[in-house]
XYZ file of C-alpha atoms in Angstrom:
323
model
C 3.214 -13.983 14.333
C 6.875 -14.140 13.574
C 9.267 -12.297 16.496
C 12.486 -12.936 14.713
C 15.038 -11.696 12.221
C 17.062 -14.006 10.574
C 19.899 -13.190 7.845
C 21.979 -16.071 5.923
C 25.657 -15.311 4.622
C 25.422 -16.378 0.845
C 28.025 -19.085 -0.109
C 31.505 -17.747 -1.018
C 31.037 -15.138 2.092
C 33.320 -17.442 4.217
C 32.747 -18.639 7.724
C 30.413 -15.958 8.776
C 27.244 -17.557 11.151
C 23.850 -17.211 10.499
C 22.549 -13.654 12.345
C 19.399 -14.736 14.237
C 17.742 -11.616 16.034
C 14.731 -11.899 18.528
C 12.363 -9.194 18.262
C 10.510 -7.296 21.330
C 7.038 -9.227 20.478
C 5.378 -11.442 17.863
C 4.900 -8.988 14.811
C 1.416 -9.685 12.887
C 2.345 -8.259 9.400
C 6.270 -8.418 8.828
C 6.630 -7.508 5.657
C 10.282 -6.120 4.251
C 14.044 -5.586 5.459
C 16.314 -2.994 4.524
C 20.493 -2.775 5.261
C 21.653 -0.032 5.552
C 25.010 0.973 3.727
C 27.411 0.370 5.974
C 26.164 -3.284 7.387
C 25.478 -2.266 11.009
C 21.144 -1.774 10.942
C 18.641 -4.330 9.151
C 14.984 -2.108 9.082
C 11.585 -4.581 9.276
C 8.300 -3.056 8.541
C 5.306 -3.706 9.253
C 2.617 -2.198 10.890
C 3.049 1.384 12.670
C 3.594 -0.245 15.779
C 5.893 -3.022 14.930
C 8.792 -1.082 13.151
C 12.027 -2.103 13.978
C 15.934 -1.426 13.461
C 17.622 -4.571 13.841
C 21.621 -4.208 15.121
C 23.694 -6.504 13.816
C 26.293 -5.795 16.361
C 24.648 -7.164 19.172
C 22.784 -4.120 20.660
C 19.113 -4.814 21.169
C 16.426 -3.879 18.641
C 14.762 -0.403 18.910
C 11.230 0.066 17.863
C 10.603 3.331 15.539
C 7.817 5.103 16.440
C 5.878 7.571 14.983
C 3.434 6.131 12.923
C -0.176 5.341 13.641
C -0.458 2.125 15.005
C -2.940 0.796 12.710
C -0.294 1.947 9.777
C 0.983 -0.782 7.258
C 4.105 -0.350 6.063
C 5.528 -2.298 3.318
C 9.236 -0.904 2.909
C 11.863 1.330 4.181
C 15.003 2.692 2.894
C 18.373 3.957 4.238
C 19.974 7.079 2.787
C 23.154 6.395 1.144
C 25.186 6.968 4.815
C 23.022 4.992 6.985
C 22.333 8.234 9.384
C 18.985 8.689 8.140
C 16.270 5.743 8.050
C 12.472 6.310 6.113
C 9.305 4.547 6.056
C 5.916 5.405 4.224
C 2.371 4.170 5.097
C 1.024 1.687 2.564
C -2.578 1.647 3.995
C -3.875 4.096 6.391
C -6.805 4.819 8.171
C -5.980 8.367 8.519
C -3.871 10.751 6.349
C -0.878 8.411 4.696
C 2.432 9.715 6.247
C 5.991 9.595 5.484
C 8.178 9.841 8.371
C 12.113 10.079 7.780
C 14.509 9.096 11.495
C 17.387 10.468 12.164
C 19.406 7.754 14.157
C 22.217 9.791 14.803
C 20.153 12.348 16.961
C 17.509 10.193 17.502
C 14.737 12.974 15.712
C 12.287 12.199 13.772
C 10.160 14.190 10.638
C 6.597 13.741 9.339
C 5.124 14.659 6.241
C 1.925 14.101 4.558
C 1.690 12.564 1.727
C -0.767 13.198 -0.909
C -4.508 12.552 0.307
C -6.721 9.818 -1.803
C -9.309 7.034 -1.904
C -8.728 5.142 1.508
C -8.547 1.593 -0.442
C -5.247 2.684 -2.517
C -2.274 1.517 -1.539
C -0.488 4.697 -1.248
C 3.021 3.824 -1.140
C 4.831 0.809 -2.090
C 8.364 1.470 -2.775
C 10.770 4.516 -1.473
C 14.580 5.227 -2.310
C 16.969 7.671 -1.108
C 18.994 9.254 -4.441
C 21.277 11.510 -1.523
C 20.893 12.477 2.104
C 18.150 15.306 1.070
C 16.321 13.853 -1.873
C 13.911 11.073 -1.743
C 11.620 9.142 -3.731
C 8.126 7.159 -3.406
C 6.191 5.241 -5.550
C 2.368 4.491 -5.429
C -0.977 5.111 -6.367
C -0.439 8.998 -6.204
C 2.582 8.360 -9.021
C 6.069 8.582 -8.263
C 7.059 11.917 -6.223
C 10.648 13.072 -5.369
C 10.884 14.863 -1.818
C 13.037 17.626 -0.983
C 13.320 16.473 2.981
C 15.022 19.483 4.010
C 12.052 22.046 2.504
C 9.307 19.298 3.257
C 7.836 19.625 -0.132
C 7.644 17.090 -3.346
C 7.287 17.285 -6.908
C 5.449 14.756 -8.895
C 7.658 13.020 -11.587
C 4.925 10.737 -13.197
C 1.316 10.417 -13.253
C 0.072 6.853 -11.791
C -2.573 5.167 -14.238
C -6.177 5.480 -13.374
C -6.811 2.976 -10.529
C -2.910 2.033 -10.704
C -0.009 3.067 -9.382
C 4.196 3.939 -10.349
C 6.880 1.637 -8.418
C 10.350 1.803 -8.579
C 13.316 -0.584 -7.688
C 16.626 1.786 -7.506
C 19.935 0.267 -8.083
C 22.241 0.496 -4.663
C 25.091 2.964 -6.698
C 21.650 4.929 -7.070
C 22.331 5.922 -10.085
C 19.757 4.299 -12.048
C 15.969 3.256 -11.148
C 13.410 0.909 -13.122
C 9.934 2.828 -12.798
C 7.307 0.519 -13.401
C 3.487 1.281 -13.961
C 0.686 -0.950 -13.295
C -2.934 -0.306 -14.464
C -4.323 -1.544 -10.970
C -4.056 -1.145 -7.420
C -1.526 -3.125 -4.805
C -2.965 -6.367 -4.901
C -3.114 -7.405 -8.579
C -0.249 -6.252 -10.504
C -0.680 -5.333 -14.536
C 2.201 -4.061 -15.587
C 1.588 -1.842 -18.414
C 5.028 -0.015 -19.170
C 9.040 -0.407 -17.471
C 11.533 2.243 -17.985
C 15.007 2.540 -17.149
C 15.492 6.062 -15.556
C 19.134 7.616 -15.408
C 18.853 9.249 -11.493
C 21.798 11.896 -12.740
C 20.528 12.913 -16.174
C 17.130 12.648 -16.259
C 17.482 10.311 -19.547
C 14.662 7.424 -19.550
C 14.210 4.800 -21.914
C 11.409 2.157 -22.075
C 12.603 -1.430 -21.607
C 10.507 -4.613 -22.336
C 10.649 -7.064 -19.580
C 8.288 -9.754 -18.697
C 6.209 -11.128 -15.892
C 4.123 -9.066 -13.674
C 5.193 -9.780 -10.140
C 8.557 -8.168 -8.228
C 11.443 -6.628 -9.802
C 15.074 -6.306 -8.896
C 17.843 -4.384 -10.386
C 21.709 -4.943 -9.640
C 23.809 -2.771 -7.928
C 25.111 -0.944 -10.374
C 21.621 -0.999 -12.660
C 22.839 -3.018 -15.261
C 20.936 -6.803 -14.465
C 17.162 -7.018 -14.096
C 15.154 -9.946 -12.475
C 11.540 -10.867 -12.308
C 8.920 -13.507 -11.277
C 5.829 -14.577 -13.207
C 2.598 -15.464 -11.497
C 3.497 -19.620 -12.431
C 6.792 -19.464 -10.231
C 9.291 -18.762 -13.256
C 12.180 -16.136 -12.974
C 13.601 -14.208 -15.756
C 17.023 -12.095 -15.534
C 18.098 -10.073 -18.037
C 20.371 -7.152 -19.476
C 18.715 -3.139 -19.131
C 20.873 -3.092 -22.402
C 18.890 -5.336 -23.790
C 19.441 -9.523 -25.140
C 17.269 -12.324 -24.449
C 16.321 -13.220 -21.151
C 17.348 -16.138 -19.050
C 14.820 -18.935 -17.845
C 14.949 -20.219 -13.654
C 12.330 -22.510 -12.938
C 11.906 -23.915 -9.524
C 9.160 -22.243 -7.634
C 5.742 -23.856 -7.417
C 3.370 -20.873 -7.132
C 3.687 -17.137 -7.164
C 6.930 -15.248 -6.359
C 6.525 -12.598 -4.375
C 9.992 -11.320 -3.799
C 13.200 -11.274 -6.096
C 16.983 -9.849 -4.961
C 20.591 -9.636 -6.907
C 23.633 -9.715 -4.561
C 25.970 -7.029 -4.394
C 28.470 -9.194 -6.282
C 26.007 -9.536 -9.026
C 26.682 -13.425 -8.824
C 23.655 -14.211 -7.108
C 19.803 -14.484 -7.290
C 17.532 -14.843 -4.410
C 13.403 -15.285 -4.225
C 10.910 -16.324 -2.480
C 7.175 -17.217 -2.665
C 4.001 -18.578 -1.807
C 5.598 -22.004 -1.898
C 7.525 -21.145 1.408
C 10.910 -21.455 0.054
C 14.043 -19.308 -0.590
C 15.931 -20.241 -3.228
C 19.368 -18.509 -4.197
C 20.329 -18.604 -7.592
C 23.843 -18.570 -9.395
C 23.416 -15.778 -11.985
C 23.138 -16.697 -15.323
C 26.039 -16.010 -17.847
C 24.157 -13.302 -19.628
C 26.957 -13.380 -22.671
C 26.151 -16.747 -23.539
C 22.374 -18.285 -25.202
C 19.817 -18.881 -22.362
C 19.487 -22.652 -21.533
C 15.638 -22.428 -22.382
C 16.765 -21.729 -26.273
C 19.400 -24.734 -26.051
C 19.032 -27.687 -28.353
C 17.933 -30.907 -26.094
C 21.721 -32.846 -25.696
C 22.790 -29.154 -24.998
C 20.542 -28.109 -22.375
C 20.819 -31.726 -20.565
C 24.506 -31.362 -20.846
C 24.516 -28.086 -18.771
C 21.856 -28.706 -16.396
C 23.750 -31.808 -15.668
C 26.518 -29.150 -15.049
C 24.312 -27.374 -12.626
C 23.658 -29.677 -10.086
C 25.068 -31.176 -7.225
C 22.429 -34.003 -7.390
C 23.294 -37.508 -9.272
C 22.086 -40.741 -9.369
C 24.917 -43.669 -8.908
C 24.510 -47.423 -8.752
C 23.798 -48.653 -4.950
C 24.045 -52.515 -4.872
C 22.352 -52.597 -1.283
C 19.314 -50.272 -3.012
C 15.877 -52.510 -4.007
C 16.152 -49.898 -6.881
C 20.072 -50.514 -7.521
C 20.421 -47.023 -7.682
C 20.272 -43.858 -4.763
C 21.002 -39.894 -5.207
C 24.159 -38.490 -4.352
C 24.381 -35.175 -2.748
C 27.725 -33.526 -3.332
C 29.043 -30.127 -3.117
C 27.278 -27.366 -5.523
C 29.313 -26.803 -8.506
């Protein structure tokens, strides 16, 4: 099992080292990390008895507890001040729980979640809109909590034998709500819509691939994977997408920086790749005419071939620094 945390400064963030946290044990499941707001707490789920905030400011890690052991957890979220810290069981062998920390006081909160089929994955994605409000996404539909009355309301409906996700832009103003016409394991996406957190206003949007989704900070970039590897990023305002190829297999994770210059995934292929983001204003590279899309790849890279007399070949690649 992996017992470590590890967090790499993206380039431009200056000197900054490499944050490499030991956990209290090897953890069977890891699955996700949260940061919180302010940049103090990373949050790694997995199962109930291997939940962890992570300090980055040197103070040792301190398991969450609460949950059934047996619990998996896929995510967490931090409310928008960092005080508060929530979690939500994915799988359960006993009645799926959401349980919401106060780190401040140290309490903690419980509350059922809706009861179903044991083999539905119950809840895969939860955001904090304000301190009080919450919301979760799975095969019971997408509910917003009122945390201080310990109630929910259901927003949408999830397909039959499917589920509602959601992937909230930080600002928290704006969500993508996505609906897939099976369980956890095998994604269909069926429908995307861009939901307005403030108004209420949603309007369908028409993205492609069926694997993870990302929004930008302030909801106005969209990236996804495809089951081949590909990435696609585009505009919730709509324009044609832009093309990254790189990953051989499925990508199972996808991330946009809080600068909105980069793009991060990672996959079955066992690599993380960052990404510079595409210039969104300008044709994507896929739709180039050849000369033009050698031209700019050639642009891209910090790999060339130059002649090498002492080579068999004549010829060796250059590394030099990324454009």
């Amino acid at each position: 099992g992996e017992d470590r945390v590890r967090l790499w400064p993206l380039p431009g963030a200056g000197d900054r080292d490499v944050v490499d946290v030991k956990l209290p044990c090897a953890c069977s499941m890891r699955q996700e990390l949260a940061v919180d707001p302010t940049g103090k707490n990373v949050l790694s789920t997995g199962v109930g008895s291997e939940i962890f905030l992570v300090s980055l400011t040197g103070e040792e890690p301190r398991r969450l507890e609460g949950l059934a052991s047996a619990d998996f957890v896929k995510t967490g979220a931090f409310s928008p001040s960092g005080r508060l810290v929530a979690v939500a069981s994915l799988f359960s062998e006993s009645r799926p729980t959401l349980r919401v920390w106060n780190l401040s006081s140290g309490e903690s909160r419980a509350f059922d979640q809706p009861q179903g089929p044991e083999d539905m994955a119950n809840t895969v994605s939860l955001a904090f809109v304000d301190e009080t409000t919450l919301y979760t996404g799975g095969a019971y539909g997408l509910l917003r909590w009122d945390l201080e009355a310990g109630t929910y309301e259901k927003i949408i409906e999830a397909p039959p034998g499917g589920m509602v996700g959601m992937c909230m832009a930080s600002d928290r103003r704006r969500s993508l709500v996505y609906e897939v016409s099976s369980n956890y394991l095998r994604h269909n996406r069926v429908r995307v819509a861009l939901h307005e957190m403030k108004t209420g206003d949603v309007r369908s949007l028409t993205i492609p691939g069926e694997g993870a989704l990302a929004l930008s900070p302030d909801g106005t970039t969209w990236a996804t994977a495809e089951k081949d590897g590909s990435i696609w990023v585009g505009r919730t305002d709509g324009g044609e997408a832009h093309l990254l190829v790189g990953h051989e297999g499925p990508v199972h994770s996808v991330a946009i920086s809080p600068d909105d210059r980069w793009i991060a995934s990672s996959g079955e292929d066992k690599t993380l790749r960052l990404w510079p983001m595409p210039d969104l204003d300008k044709p994507p590279l896929h739709t180039l005419p050849l000369d033009e899309l050698l031209a700019k790849l050639k642009s891209l890279t910090n790999i060339r071939v130059v002649r090498d007399p002492e080579s068999a070949e004549g010829w060796k690649i250059e590394i030099g620094p990324f454009p």
